[in-house]
Amino acid sequence: MARRHRHEEHVNHEAWAIPYGDLITLVLAFFVVMYAISTVNEGKYRVMSESLSAAFDGSPRSIAPIRVGEPTGAASIAPPTPFETDRGSDDLVQLTDRVRADALITPMELMQLEQAGSQADTQLDAIQRQVERVLGPLIMSDQVTVTREGLWLEVIIRSDVLFASGSAALSAPAREAIDQLATVLRELPNELRIEGHTDNDPIASALFPSNWELSGARAASVIRLLEGRGVDPRRMAAVGFGEKRPIADNATPAGRAANRRVMLVILATSGPAAPPSAAVAGGQDSAVAAVDAGTDRLQATPAEGAAAAAAPVPQALPEDVR
């Protein structure tokens, strides 16, 4: 029986070509990618350059739009648009600097403000000394209180010194005290606010239906006497608060006596238009009595958010006050 002879298979000497082809393909793809990355996009480069310039060096030199391709003849002779110049950015920078400079207080202005405040303090201190000198006996008897509050001076006179109960007619001691006070006030350029205050005891008379009218009429009586003693009426105003601004407890007789008062507020010449005590707080009722010292009647106007009634001038004023 014959044996079967095995034939050896031929070795494939070209098997290397397959991985070599794969390698060449990968290398080609790699260089294509590298070439694509290395190509500079001029438009993107300019945008990035302008952004970096604006971030580190200030405003960009140009914000002109990026042109793609060669410009046509029409485009080359077209007038420049507002976006092709840096004038707008320069104007904006100049405007910002100007506003910033205007908002700052120069050292000279700060010095002037400090000098004005110092002069106001000195003036009010001098006025306080004069008022305390002419009203010394009443201050010693606790009938008058002189206090300094910011850029104004408060002279508080208890109503029992000035008026009888339920009346707005000034008493003889009241006229004497106000005469002495007028010798100081008529020489000053300062504005004056005369405030009338009452306790919470109700009043219902034909002349004064409520404490609004009573407080306003008392303030008006003081103003008319001051005008008669030479104080410029253009610098004065009367305010009637009724019982709405107590400084003591109305539950006690001493507290009610303290709340019945007339207060003269002397403003510094460089001070605010009105102190907080003469300004009506939101949510509180008050009556503002605008007084013309040359007329014979007092007109009361309601403050914002409050109702007020007319405060007539009392009929029984002294002859030298009329």
GROMACS .gro file of C-alpha atoms in nm:
model
  322
    1MET     CA    1   0.000   0.000   0.000
    2ALA     CA    2   0.151   0.327  -0.105
    3ARG     CA    3   0.212   0.611   0.149
    4ARG     CA    4   0.058   0.956   0.106
    5HIS     CA    5   0.316   1.225   0.069
    6ARG     CA    6   0.253   1.560   0.234
    7HIS     CA    7   0.347   1.868   0.042
    8GLU     CA    8   0.471   2.161   0.250
    9GLU     CA    9   0.282   2.488   0.198
   10HIS     CA   10   0.469   2.773   0.043
   11VAL     CA   11   0.558   3.059   0.280
   12ASN     CA   12   0.378   3.387   0.194
   13HIS     CA   13   0.660   3.637   0.169
   14GLU     CA   14   0.422   3.931   0.095
   15ALA     CA   15   0.233   3.931   0.429
   16TRP     CA   16   0.423   4.238   0.546
   17ALA     CA   17   0.252   4.454   0.286
   18ILE     CA   18  -0.078   4.464   0.476
   19PRO     CA   19   0.049   4.617   0.805
   20TYR     CA   20   0.283   4.838   0.605
   21GLY     CA   21  -0.009   4.975   0.409
   22ASP     CA   22  -0.197   5.041   0.733
   23LEU     CA   23   0.105   5.223   0.875
   24ILE     CA   24   0.144   5.441   0.568
   25THR     CA   25  -0.226   5.527   0.580
   26LEU     CA   26  -0.201   5.631   0.945
   27VAL     CA   27   0.109   5.840   0.880
   28LEU     CA   28  -0.062   6.013   0.589
   29ALA     CA   29  -0.368   6.089   0.799
   30PHE     CA   30  -0.144   6.223   1.077
   31PHE     CA   31   0.035   6.464   0.845
   32VAL     CA   32  -0.292   6.577   0.692
   33VAL     CA   33  -0.423   6.660   1.040
   34MET     CA   34  -0.100   6.839   1.130
   35TYR     CA   35  -0.115   7.045   0.814
   36ALA     CA   36  -0.474   7.142   0.879
   37ILE     CA   37  -0.387   7.251   1.231
   38SER     CA   38  -0.082   7.448   1.123
   39THR     CA   39  -0.284   7.660   0.875
   40VAL     CA   40  -0.337   8.011   1.030
   41ASN     CA   41  -0.689   8.147   1.011
   42GLU     CA   42  -0.626   8.516   0.965
   43GLY     CA   43  -0.973   8.618   1.073
   44LYS     CA   44  -0.963   8.421   1.397
   45TYR     CA   45  -0.611   8.541   1.462
   46ARG     CA   46  -0.716   8.905   1.429
   47VAL     CA   47  -1.015   8.856   1.659
   48MET     CA   48  -0.796   8.692   1.922
   49SER     CA   49  -0.532   8.964   1.884
   50GLU     CA   50  -0.788   9.241   1.932
   51SER     CA   51  -0.932   9.065   2.237
   52LEU     CA   52  -0.591   9.031   2.400
   53SER     CA   53  -0.507   9.391   2.315
   54ALA     CA   54  -0.830   9.514   2.473
   55ALA     CA   55  -0.769   9.304   2.784
   56PHE     CA   56  -0.409   9.407   2.848
   57ASP     CA   57  -0.354   9.739   2.669
   58GLY     CA   58  -0.691   9.913   2.695
   59SER     CA   59  -0.938   9.977   2.416
   60PRO     CA   60  -0.868   9.811   2.079
   61ARG     CA   61  -0.719  10.019   1.803
   62SER     CA   62  -0.977   9.915   1.551
   63ILE     CA   63  -1.308   9.738   1.560
   64ALA     CA   64  -1.351   9.719   1.182
   65PRO     CA   65  -1.537   9.413   1.051
   66ILE     CA   66  -1.321   9.132   0.913
   67ARG     CA   67  -1.334   9.109   0.535
   68VAL     CA   68  -1.325   8.770   0.371
   69GLY     CA   69  -1.169   8.749   0.025
   70GLU     CA   70  -1.049   9.032  -0.195
   71PRO     CA   71  -1.245   9.356  -0.166
   72THR     CA   72  -1.436   9.468  -0.471
   73GLY     CA   73  -1.397   9.808  -0.632
   74ALA     CA   74  -1.722   9.933  -0.480
   75ALA     CA   75  -1.612   9.823  -0.136
   76SER     CA   76  -1.275   9.993  -0.169
   77ILE     CA   77  -1.429  10.335  -0.238
   78ALA     CA   78  -1.718  10.310   0.008
   79PRO     CA   79  -1.705  10.565   0.293
   80PRO     CA   80  -1.595  10.427   0.628
   81THR     CA   81  -1.865  10.319   0.868
   82PRO     CA   82  -1.872  10.421   1.234
   83PHE     CA   83  -1.736  10.079   1.324
   84GLU     CA   84  -1.419  10.136   1.123
   85THR     CA   85  -1.280  10.409   1.347
   86ASP     CA   86  -1.167  10.425   1.706
   87ARG     CA   87  -1.315  10.771   1.761
   88GLY     CA   88  -1.620  10.635   1.937
   89SER     CA   89  -1.416  10.438   2.188
   90ASP     CA   90  -1.194  10.740   2.255
   91ASP     CA   91  -1.499  10.960   2.313
   92LEU     CA   92  -1.640  10.702   2.552
   93VAL     CA   93  -1.316  10.693   2.748
   94GLN     CA   94  -1.305  11.073   2.765
   95LEU     CA   95  -1.668  11.091   2.877
   96THR     CA   96  -1.607  10.831   3.147
   97ASP     CA   97  -1.304  11.020   3.275
   98ARG     CA   98  -1.500  11.346   3.275
   99VAL     CA   99  -1.791  11.198   3.473
  100ARG     CA  100  -1.550  11.039   3.717
  101ALA     CA  101  -1.367  11.369   3.764
  102ASP     CA  102  -1.695  11.558   3.818
  103ALA     CA  103  -1.807  11.306   4.080
  104LEU     CA  104  -1.492  11.352   4.288
  105ILE     CA  105  -1.464  11.628   4.546
  106THR     CA  106  -1.149  11.826   4.501
  107PRO     CA  107  -0.936  11.904   4.805
  108MET     CA  108  -1.029  12.271   4.767
  109GLU     CA  109  -1.402  12.191   4.774
  110LEU     CA  110  -1.353  11.963   5.074
  111MET     CA  111  -1.167  12.240   5.253
  112GLN     CA  112  -1.446  12.484   5.173
  113LEU     CA  113  -1.706  12.242   5.312
  114GLU     CA  114  -1.507  12.197   5.630
  115GLN     CA  115  -1.468  12.573   5.667
  116ALA     CA  116  -1.843  12.624   5.613
  117GLY     CA  117  -1.924  12.364   5.878
  118SER     CA  118  -1.677  12.521   6.119
  119GLN     CA  119  -1.824  12.867   6.058
  120ALA     CA  120  -2.177  12.734   6.117
  121ASP     CA  121  -2.068  12.575   6.445
  122THR     CA  122  -1.898  12.895   6.556
  123GLN     CA  123  -2.202  13.104   6.463
  124LEU     CA  124  -2.449  12.879   6.647
  125ASP     CA  125  -2.225  12.871   6.955
  126ALA     CA  126  -2.223  13.251   6.960
  127ILE     CA  127  -2.603  13.266   6.917
  128GLN     CA  128  -2.650  13.013   7.196
  129ARG     CA  129  -2.441  13.223   7.434
  130GLN     CA  130  -2.642  13.537   7.350
  131VAL     CA  131  -2.977  13.359   7.393
  132GLU     CA  132  -2.869  13.208   7.724
  133ARG     CA  133  -2.757  13.552   7.840
  134VAL     CA  134  -3.086  13.732   7.763
  135LEU     CA  135  -3.305  13.443   7.888
  136GLY     CA  136  -3.089  13.354   8.187
  137PRO     CA  137  -3.358  13.390   8.459
  138LEU     CA  138  -3.608  13.178   8.267
  139ILE     CA  139  -3.342  12.915   8.201
  140MET     CA  140  -3.254  12.903   8.571
  141SER     CA  141  -3.621  12.846   8.658
  142ASP     CA  142  -3.653  12.566   8.397
  143GLN     CA  143  -3.909  12.764   8.198
  144VAL     CA  144  -3.678  12.786   7.895
  145THR     CA  145  -3.439  12.525   7.757
  146VAL     CA  146  -3.169  12.599   7.499
  147THR     CA  147  -3.017  12.298   7.324
  148ARG     CA  148  -2.788  12.250   7.027
  149GLU     CA  149  -2.890  11.988   6.768
  150GLY     CA  150  -2.661  11.948   6.466
  151LEU     CA  151  -2.674  12.261   6.250
  152TRP     CA  152  -2.957  12.429   6.436
  153LEU     CA  153  -3.037  12.565   6.780
  154GLU     CA  154  -3.358  12.488   6.970
  155VAL     CA  155  -3.510  12.732   7.219
  156ILE     CA  156  -3.798  12.560   7.400
  157ILE     CA  157  -4.035  12.784   7.597
  158ARG     CA  158  -4.305  12.625   7.810
  159SER     CA  159  -4.654  12.739   7.716
  160ASP     CA  160  -4.752  12.824   8.073
  161VAL     CA  161  -4.498  13.107   8.050
  162LEU     CA  162  -4.648  13.238   7.724
  163PHE     CA  163  -5.021  13.165   7.727
  164ALA     CA  164  -5.314  13.105   7.955
  165SER     CA  165  -5.488  12.768   7.936
  166GLY     CA  166  -5.672  12.724   7.605
  167SER     CA  167  -5.560  13.065   7.477
  168ALA     CA  168  -5.320  13.190   7.211
  169ALA     CA  169  -5.290  13.543   7.353
  170LEU     CA  170  -4.940  13.618   7.479
  171SER     CA  171  -4.909  13.711   7.844
  172ALA     CA  172  -4.712  14.009   7.972
  173PRO     CA  173  -4.414  13.797   8.087
  174ALA     CA  174  -4.418  13.626   7.747
  175ARG     CA  175  -4.395  13.957   7.564
  176GLU     CA  176  -4.104  14.061   7.783
  177ALA     CA  177  -3.916  13.736   7.719
  178ILE     CA  178  -3.976  13.750   7.343
  179ASP     CA  179  -3.872  14.116   7.338
  180GLN     CA  180  -3.537  14.015   7.484
  181LEU     CA  181  -3.508  13.729   7.239
  182ALA     CA  182  -3.588  13.957   6.947
  183THR     CA  183  -3.288  14.177   7.030
  184VAL     CA  184  -3.071  13.880   6.936
  185LEU     CA  185  -3.272  13.740   6.645
  186ARG     CA  186  -3.329  14.060   6.449
  187GLU     CA  187  -2.956  14.105   6.392
  188LEU     CA  188  -2.913  13.755   6.248
  189PRO     CA  189  -2.956  13.631   5.889
  190ASN     CA  190  -3.064  13.285   6.007
  191GLU     CA  191  -3.400  13.132   5.922
  192LEU     CA  192  -3.641  13.064   6.207
  193ARG     CA  193  -3.900  12.792   6.259
  194ILE     CA  194  -4.154  12.852   6.536
  195GLU     CA  195  -4.331  12.532   6.640
  196GLY     CA  196  -4.643  12.512   6.853
  197HIS     CA  197  -4.711  12.199   7.062
  198THR     CA  198  -4.990  12.102   7.303
  199ASP     CA  199  -5.069  11.816   7.537
  200ASN     CA  200  -5.331  11.553   7.458
  201ASP     CA  201  -5.615  11.724   7.646
  202PRO     CA  202  -5.886  11.789   7.387
  203ILE     CA  203  -6.015  12.137   7.320
  204ALA     CA  204  -6.338  12.225   7.142
  205SER     CA  205  -6.410  12.595   7.141
  206ALA     CA  206  -6.548  12.822   6.873
  207LEU     CA  207  -6.204  12.972   6.814
  208PHE     CA  208  -6.002  12.650   6.846
  209PRO     CA  209  -6.197  12.339   6.741
  210SER     CA  210  -5.892  12.118   6.808
  211ASN     CA  211  -5.531  12.126   6.922
  212TRP     CA  212  -5.426  12.179   6.560
  213GLU     CA  213  -5.570  12.529   6.558
  214LEU     CA  214  -5.445  12.607   6.908
  215SER     CA  215  -5.085  12.505   6.839
  216GLY     CA  216  -5.078  12.686   6.504
  217ALA     CA  217  -5.227  13.004   6.651
  218ARG     CA  218  -4.974  13.007   6.935
  219ALA     CA  219  -4.686  12.976   6.690
  220ALA     CA  220  -4.840  13.256   6.481
  221SER     CA  221  -4.871  13.482   6.785
  222VAL     CA  222  -4.500  13.445   6.858
  223ILE     CA  223  -4.412  13.519   6.496
  224ARG     CA  224  -4.626  13.832   6.485
  225LEU     CA  225  -4.464  13.963   6.801
  226LEU     CA  226  -4.116  13.891   6.665
  227GLU     CA  227  -4.206  14.078   6.347
  228GLY     CA  228  -4.329  14.369   6.552
  229ARG     CA  229  -3.991  14.375   6.725
  230GLY     CA  230  -3.797  14.402   6.399
  231VAL     CA  231  -3.730  14.039   6.297
  232ASP     CA  232  -3.752  13.992   5.920
  233PRO     CA  233  -4.078  13.800   5.851
  234ARG     CA  234  -3.931  13.651   5.534
  235ARG     CA  235  -3.703  13.440   5.751
  236MET     CA  236  -3.979  13.298   5.969
  237ALA     CA  237  -4.238  13.021   5.941
  238ALA     CA  238  -4.487  12.874   6.188
  239VAL     CA  239  -4.562  12.506   6.237
  240GLY     CA  240  -4.848  12.362   6.443
  241PHE     CA  241  -4.807  12.001   6.555
  242GLY     CA  242  -5.091  11.979   6.807
  243GLU     CA  243  -5.034  11.693   7.048
  244LYS     CA  244  -4.857  11.473   6.788
  245ARG     CA  245  -4.498  11.545   6.900
  246PRO     CA  246  -4.483  11.487   7.277
  247ILE     CA  247  -4.150  11.500   7.459
  248ALA     CA  248  -4.289  11.363   7.786
  249ASP     CA  249  -4.558  11.127   7.909
  250ASN     CA  250  -4.903  11.284   7.893
  251ALA     CA  251  -5.019  11.054   8.173
  252THR     CA  252  -4.870  11.285   8.438
  253PRO     CA  253  -4.932  11.656   8.503
  254ALA     CA  254  -4.559  11.727   8.475
  255GLY     CA  255  -4.544  11.549   8.140
  256ARG     CA  256  -4.841  11.741   8.002
  257ALA     CA  257  -4.684  12.068   8.119
  258ALA     CA  258  -4.362  11.980   7.936
  259ASN     CA  259  -4.552  11.897   7.617
  260ARG     CA  260  -4.728  12.235   7.615
  261ARG     CA  261  -4.449  12.436   7.459
  262VAL     CA  262  -4.337  12.668   7.182
  263MET     CA  263  -4.003  12.590   7.022
  264LEU     CA  264  -3.792  12.833   6.821
  265VAL     CA  265  -3.555  12.656   6.583
  266ILE     CA  266  -3.266  12.875   6.468
  267LEU     CA  267  -3.104  12.729   6.157
  268ALA     CA  268  -2.740  12.776   6.067
  269THR     CA  269  -2.693  12.993   5.760
  270SER     CA  270  -2.513  12.704   5.582
  271GLY     CA  271  -2.729  12.435   5.734
  272PRO     CA  272  -3.019  12.228   5.600
  273ALA     CA  273  -3.350  12.374   5.494
  274ALA     CA  274  -3.528  12.237   5.799
  275PRO     CA  275  -3.431  12.024   6.100
  276PRO     CA  276  -3.593  11.687   6.162
  277SER     CA  277  -3.817  11.838   6.432
  278ALA     CA  278  -3.971  12.072   6.174
  279ALA     CA  279  -4.009  11.804   5.908
  280VAL     CA  280  -4.319  11.587   5.911
  281ALA     CA  281  -4.241  11.219   5.956
  282GLY     CA  282  -4.421  10.971   5.735
  283GLY     CA  283  -4.723  10.813   5.893
  284GLN     CA  284  -4.770  11.092   6.151
  285ASP     CA  285  -5.034  11.361   6.147
  286SER     CA  286  -4.916  11.720   6.151
  287ALA     CA  287  -5.033  12.065   6.050
  288VAL     CA  288  -4.802  12.313   5.885
  289ALA     CA  289  -4.911  12.671   5.938
  290ALA     CA  290  -4.777  12.904   5.669
  291VAL     CA  291  -4.787  13.248   5.820
  292ASP     CA  292  -4.767  13.585   5.651
  293ALA     CA  293  -4.678  13.816   5.939
  294GLY     CA  294  -4.815  14.117   5.752
  295THR     CA  295  -5.170  13.978   5.734
  296ASP     CA  296  -5.432  13.931   6.002
  297ARG     CA  297  -5.500  13.562   5.951
  298LEU     CA  298  -5.315  13.232   5.966
  299GLN     CA  299  -5.355  12.982   5.684
  300ALA     CA  300  -5.292  12.620   5.771
  301THR     CA  301  -5.196  12.380   5.494
  302PRO     CA  302  -5.190  12.003   5.547
  303ALA     CA  303  -4.855  11.832   5.531
  304GLU     CA  304  -4.803  11.528   5.308
  305GLY     CA  305  -5.011  11.235   5.425
  306ALA     CA  306  -5.184  11.438   5.702
  307ALA     CA  307  -5.496  11.649   5.744
  308ALA     CA  308  -5.489  11.989   5.906
  309ALA     CA  309  -5.741  12.256   5.989
  310ALA     CA  310  -5.717  12.633   5.963
  311ALA     CA  311  -5.560  12.798   6.268
  312PRO     CA  312  -5.712  13.145   6.313
  313VAL     CA  313  -5.517  13.415   6.487
  314PRO     CA  314  -5.666  13.487   6.830
  315GLN     CA  315  -5.877  13.799   6.852
  316ALA     CA  316  -5.745  13.909   7.192
  317LEU     CA  317  -5.389  13.994   7.089
  318PRO     CA  318  -5.218  14.288   7.259
  319GLU     CA  319  -5.226  14.622   7.087
  320ASP     CA  320  -4.849  14.631   7.029
  321VAL     CA  321  -4.863  14.295   6.850
  322ARG     CA  322  -5.128  14.391   6.596
   0.00000   0.00000   0.00000
